[in-house]
Coordinates of C-alpha atoms and ligand atoms in Angstrom, one line a residue:
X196 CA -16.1 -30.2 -8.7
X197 CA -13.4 -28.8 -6.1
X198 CA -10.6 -26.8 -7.5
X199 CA -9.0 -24.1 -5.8
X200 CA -10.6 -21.6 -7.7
X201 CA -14.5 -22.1 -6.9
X202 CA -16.4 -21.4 -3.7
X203 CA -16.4 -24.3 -0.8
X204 CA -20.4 -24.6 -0.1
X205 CA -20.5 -26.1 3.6
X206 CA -23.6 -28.5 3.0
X207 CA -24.2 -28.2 6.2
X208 CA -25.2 -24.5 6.5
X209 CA -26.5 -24.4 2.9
X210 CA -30.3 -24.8 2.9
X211 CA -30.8 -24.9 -1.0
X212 CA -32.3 -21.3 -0.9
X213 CA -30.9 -20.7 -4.6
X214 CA -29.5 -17.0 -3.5
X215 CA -26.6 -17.7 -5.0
X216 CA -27.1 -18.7 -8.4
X217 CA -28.7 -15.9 -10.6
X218 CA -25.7 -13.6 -8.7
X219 CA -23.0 -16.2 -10.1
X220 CA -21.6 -14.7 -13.6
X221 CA -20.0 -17.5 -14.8
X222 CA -23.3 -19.5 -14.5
X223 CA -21.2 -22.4 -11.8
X224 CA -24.0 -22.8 -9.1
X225 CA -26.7 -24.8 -9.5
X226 CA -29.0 -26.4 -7.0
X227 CA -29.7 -30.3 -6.8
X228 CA -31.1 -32.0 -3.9
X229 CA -31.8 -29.0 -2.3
X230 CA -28.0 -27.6 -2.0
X231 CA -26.0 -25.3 -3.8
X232 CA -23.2 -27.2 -5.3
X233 CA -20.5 -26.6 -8.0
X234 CA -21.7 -27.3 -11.8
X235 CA -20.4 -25.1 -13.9
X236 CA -16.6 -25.0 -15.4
X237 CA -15.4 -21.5 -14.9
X238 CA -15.4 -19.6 -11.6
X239 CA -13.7 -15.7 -11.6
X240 CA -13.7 -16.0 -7.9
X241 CA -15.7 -12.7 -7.8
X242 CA -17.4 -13.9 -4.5
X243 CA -20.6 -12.3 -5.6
X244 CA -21.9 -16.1 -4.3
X245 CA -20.5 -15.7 -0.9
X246 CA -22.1 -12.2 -0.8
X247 CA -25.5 -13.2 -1.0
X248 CA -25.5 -16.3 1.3
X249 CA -27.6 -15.1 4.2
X250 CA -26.4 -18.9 5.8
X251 CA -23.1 -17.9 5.4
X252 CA -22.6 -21.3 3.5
X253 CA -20.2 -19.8 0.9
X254 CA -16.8 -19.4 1.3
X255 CA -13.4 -18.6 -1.6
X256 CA -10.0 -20.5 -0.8
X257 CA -6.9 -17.9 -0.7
X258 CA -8.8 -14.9 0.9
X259 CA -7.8 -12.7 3.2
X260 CA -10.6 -11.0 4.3
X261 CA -10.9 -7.4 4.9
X262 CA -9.9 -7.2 9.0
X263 CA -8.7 -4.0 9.2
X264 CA -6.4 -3.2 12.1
X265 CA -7.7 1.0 13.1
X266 CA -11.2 0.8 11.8
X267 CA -14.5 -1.9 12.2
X268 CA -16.0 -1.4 8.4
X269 CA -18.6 -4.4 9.6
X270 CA -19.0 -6.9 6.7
X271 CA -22.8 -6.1 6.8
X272 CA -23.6 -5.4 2.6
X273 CA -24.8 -1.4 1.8
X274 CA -27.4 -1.5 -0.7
X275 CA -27.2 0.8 -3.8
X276 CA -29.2 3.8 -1.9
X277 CA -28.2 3.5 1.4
X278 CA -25.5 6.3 2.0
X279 CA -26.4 10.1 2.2
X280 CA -25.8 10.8 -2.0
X281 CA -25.1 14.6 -1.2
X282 CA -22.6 13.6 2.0
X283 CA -20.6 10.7 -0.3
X284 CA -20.3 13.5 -3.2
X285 CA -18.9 16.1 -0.8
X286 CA -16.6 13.2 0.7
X287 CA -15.6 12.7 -2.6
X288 CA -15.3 16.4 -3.9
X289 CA -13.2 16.7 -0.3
X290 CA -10.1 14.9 -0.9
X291 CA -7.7 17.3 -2.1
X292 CA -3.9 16.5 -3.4
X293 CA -1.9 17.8 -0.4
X294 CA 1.4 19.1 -1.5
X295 CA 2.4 20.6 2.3
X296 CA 2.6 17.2 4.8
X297 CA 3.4 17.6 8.6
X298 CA 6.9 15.6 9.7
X299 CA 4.3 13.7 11.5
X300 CA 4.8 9.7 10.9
X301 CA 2.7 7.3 9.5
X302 CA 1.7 4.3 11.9
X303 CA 2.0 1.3 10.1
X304 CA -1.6 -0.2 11.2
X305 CA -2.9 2.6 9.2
X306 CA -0.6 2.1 5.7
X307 CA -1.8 -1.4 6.0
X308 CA -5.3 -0.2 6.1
X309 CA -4.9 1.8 3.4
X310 CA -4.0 -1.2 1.2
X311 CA -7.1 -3.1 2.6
X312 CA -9.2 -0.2 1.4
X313 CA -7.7 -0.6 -2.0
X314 CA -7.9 -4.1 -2.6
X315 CA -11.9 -3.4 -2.5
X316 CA -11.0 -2.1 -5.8
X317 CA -12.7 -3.9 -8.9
X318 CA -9.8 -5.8 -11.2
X319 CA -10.3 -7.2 -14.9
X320 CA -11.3 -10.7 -14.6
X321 CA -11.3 -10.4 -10.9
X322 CA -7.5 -11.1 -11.0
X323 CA -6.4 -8.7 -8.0
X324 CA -2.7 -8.7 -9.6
X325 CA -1.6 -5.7 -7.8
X326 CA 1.3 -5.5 -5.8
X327 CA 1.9 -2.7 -3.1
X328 CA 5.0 -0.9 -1.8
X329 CA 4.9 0.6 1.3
X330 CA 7.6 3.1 2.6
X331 CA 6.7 4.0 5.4
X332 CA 9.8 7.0 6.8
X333 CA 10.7 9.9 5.6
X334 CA 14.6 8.2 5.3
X335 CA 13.2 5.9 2.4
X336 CA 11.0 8.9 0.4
X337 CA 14.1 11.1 0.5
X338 CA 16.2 8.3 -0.9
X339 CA 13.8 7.4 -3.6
X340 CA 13.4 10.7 -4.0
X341 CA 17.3 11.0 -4.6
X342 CA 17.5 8.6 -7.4
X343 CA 14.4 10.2 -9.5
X344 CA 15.8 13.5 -9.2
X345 CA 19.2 11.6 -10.5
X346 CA 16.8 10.3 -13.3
X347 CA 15.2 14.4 -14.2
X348 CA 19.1 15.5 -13.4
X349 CA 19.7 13.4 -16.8
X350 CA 16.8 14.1 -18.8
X351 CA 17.1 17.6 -18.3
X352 CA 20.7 17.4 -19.7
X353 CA 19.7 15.6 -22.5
X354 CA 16.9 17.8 -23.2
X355 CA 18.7 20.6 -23.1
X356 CA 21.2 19.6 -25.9
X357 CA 19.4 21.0 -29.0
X358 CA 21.1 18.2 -31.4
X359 CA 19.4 15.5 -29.0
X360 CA 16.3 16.9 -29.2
X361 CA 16.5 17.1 -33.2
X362 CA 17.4 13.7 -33.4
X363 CA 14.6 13.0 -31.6
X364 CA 12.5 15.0 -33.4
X365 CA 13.2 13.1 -36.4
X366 CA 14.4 9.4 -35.6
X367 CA 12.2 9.6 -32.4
X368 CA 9.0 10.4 -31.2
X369 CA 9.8 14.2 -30.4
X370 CA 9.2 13.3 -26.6
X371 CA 12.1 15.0 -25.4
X372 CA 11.4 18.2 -27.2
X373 CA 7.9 17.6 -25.8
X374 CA 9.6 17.5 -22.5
X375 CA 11.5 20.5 -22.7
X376 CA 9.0 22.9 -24.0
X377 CA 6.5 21.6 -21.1
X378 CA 8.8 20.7 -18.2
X379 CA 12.5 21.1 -18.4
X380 CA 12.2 24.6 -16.3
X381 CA 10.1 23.6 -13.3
X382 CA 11.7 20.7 -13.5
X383 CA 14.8 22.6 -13.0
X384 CA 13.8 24.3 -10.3
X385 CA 12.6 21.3 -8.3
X386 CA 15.9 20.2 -8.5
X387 CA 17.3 23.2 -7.5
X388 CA 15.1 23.4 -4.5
X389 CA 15.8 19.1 -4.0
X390 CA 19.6 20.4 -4.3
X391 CA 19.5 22.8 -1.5
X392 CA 17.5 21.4 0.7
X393 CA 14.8 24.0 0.8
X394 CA 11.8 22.4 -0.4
X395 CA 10.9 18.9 -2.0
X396 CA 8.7 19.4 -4.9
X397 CA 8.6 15.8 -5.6
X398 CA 7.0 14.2 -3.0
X399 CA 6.2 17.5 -0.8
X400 CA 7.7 16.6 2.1
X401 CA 5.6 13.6 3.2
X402 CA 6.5 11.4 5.6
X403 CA 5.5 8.2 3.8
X404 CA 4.5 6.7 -0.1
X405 CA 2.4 3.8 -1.6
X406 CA 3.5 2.1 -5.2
X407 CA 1.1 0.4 -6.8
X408 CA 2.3 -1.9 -9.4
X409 CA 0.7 -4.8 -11.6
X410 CA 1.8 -8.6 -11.2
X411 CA 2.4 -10.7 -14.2
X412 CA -1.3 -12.1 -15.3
X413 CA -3.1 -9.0 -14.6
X414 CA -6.0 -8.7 -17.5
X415 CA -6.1 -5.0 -17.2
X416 CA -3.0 -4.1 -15.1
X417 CA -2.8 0.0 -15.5
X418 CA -6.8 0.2 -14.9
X419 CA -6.6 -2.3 -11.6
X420 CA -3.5 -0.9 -10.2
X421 CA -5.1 3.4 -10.9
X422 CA -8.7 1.9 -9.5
X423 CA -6.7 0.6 -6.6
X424 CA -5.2 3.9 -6.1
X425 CA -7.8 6.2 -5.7
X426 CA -9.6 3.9 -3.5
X427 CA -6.6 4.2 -1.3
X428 CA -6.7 8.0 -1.2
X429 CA -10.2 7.8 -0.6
X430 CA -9.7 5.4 2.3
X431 CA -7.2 7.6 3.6
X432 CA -9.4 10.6 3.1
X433 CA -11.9 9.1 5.6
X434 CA -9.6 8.1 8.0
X435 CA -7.8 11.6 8.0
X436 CA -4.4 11.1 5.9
X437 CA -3.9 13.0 2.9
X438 CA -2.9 11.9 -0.1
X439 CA -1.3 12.8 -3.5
X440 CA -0.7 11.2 -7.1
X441 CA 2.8 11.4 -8.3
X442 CA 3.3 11.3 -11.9
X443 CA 6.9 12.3 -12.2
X444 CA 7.9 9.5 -9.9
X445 CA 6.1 6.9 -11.9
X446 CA 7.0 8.4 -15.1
X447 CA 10.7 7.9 -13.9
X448 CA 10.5 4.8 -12.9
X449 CA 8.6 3.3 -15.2
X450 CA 11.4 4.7 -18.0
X451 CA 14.3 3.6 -15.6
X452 CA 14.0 0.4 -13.8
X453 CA 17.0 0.8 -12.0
X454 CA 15.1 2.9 -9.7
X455 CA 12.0 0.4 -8.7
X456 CA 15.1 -2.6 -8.6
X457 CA 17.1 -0.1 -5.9
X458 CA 14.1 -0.5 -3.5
X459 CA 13.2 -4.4 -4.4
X460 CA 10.3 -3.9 -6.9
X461 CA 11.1 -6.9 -9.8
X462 CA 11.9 -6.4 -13.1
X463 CA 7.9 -7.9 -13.7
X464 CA 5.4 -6.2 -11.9
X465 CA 4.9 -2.7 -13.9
X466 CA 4.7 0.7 -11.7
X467 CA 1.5 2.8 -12.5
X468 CA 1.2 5.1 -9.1
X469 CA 3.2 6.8 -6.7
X470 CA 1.0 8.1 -3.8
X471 CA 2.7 10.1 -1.3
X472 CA 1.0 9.9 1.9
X473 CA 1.2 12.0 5.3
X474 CA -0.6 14.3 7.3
X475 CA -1.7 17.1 5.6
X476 CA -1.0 21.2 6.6
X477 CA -4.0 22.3 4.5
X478 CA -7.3 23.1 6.0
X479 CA -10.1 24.0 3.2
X480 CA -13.0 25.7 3.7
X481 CA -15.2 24.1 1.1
X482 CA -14.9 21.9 -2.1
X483 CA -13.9 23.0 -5.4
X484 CA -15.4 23.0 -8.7
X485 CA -14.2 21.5 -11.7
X486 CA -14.1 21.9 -15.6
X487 CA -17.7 21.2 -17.2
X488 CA -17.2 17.7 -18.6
X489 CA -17.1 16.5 -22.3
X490 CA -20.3 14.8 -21.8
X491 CA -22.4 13.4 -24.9
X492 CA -25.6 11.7 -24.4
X493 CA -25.6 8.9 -27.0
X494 CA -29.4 7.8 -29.0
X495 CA -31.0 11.0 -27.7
Ligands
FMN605 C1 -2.1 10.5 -12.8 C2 -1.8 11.7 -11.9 C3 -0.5 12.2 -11.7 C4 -0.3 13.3 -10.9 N1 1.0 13.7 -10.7 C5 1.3 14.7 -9.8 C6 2.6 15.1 -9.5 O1 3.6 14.5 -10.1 N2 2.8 16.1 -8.6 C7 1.8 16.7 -8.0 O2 2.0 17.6 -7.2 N3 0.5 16.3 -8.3 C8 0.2 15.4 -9.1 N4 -1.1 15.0 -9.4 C9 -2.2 15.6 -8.7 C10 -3.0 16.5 -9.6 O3 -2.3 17.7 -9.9 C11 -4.4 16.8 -8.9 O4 -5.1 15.6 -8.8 C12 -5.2 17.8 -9.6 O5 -4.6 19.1 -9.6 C13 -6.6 18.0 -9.0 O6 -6.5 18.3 -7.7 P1 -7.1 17.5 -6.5 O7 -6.5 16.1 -6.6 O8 -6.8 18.2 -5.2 O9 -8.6 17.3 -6.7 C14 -1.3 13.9 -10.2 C15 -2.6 13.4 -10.4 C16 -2.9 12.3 -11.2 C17 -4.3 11.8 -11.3

């Protein structure tokens, strides 16, 4: 069976050693006279197949690869194990949201990287319907940044109109009294500062953002595109950008399309992160702590 979905097994580098089978999870490799071949219906394209082929035998239609242009990752597989555990958690407990980025600019090479270290993301289904939006000067975060404060500029109007807010309250869902209690002041003084020019307390004066959005298709499209997203600011962790998470932006353009369509996004791929991205001011001197978990242990 060849469709465009399911591995290509190159009979002539195959040598039947069955590696790829039990890994398969839709059950679609079996072996007969001594190759791998395709017998199954269903094939996710996980590559799990392709992955355990020490003949490198195995290989998906449509992929890109992961070539990154400023780093040499190696394709060689890390076992579960094989990393320092107490070096990965303080790599992980490390990345900090920067809210103060140098004017310094973003080389492209390295955005694009970023991307690749996203896509190694898991995705429901294996669909990989993410899209990504790269702006990459500080010319196009200021003008984005222009047309969501536009966006809060109205909301905070509205939400400051106490007859709004009742009818709301009671034909509504009481989100904008919601909003007002929690964010109508700082919001206000964002502005203000947006306004004068004397700080930006959107997207903190970095030089350059990531959108993630979710194609049409996706199976789990807010989970993919948020997975994808903090694999990127991991990935730009370890190659020395900083990162943050910007929910007002999304949260704007998500309830305005106007602003994703001013910038080329179409009206169907769904916006679930703003990530600004830059060179950070901060230096820390150690990690933080966090909140003791709401942690259950379930049977015991
Ligand atoms: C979904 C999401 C939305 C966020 N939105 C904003 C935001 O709009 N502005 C901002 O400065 N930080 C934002 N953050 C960053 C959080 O405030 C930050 O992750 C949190 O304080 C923990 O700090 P850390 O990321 O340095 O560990 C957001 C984070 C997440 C996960």
């Amino acid at each position: 069976m060849t469709t465009n979905k399911f591995p290509r097994i190159d009979p002539e580098k195959c040598t039947g050693c069955g590696l790829c089978v039990p890994v398969c999870p839709d059950h679609t490799l079996v072996i007969r006279a001594e190759k791998a071949q395709v017998g199954g219906k269903r094939c996710m394209g996980c590559g799990h197949c392709v992955a355990a082929c020490p003949q490198k035998a195995l290989t998906l239609p449509r992929r890109c690869g992961l070539d990154f242009e400023t780093i040499s990752p190696g394709k060689k597989w890390l076992p579960p194990g094989a990393i320092d555990p107490g070096e990965f958690i303080r790599f992980l407990a490390s990345r900090r949201s920067c809210r103060n980025y140098r004017k310094k600019k973003v080389a492209a090479p390295l955005l694009r990287d970023l991307v690749r270290g996203a896509i190694t993301a898991p995705s429901g289904t294996n669909s990989q319907k993410w899209g990504f939006h790269l702006i990459p000067d500080r010319g196009g975060v200021e003008r984005l940044g222009e047309t969501v404060a536009g966006f809060y500029r109205r909301i905070n109007k509205m939400a400051a109109n106490p007859l709004l807010r009742l009818a709301d309250r009671v034909f509504g869902h009481g989100t904008l009294e919601n909003y007002y209690r929690r964010h109508a002041a700082t919001v206000a003084e964002a502005l203000a500062a947006w306004d004068t020019g004397d700080r930006d307390l959107l997207f903190h004066g970095a030089p350059a953002l990531v959108i993630i959005t979710s194609l049409p298709g996706a199976s789990c499209p807010a989970e993919d595109a948020i997975l994808a997203g903090s694999h990127l600011m991991l990935t730009a962790h370890a190659i020395g950008l900083s990162t943050c998470m910007i929910g007002f932006a999304v949260e704007a353009m998500k309830r305005q399309h106007g602003i994703a369509a001013g910038i080329g996004i179409k009206e169907e791929e769904k916006i679930h992160a703003v990530i600004t991205v830059g060179y950070g001011k901060e230096t820390y001197s150690r990690t933080c702590e966090r909140k003791p978990p709401a942690l259950r242990i379930i049977g015991v």
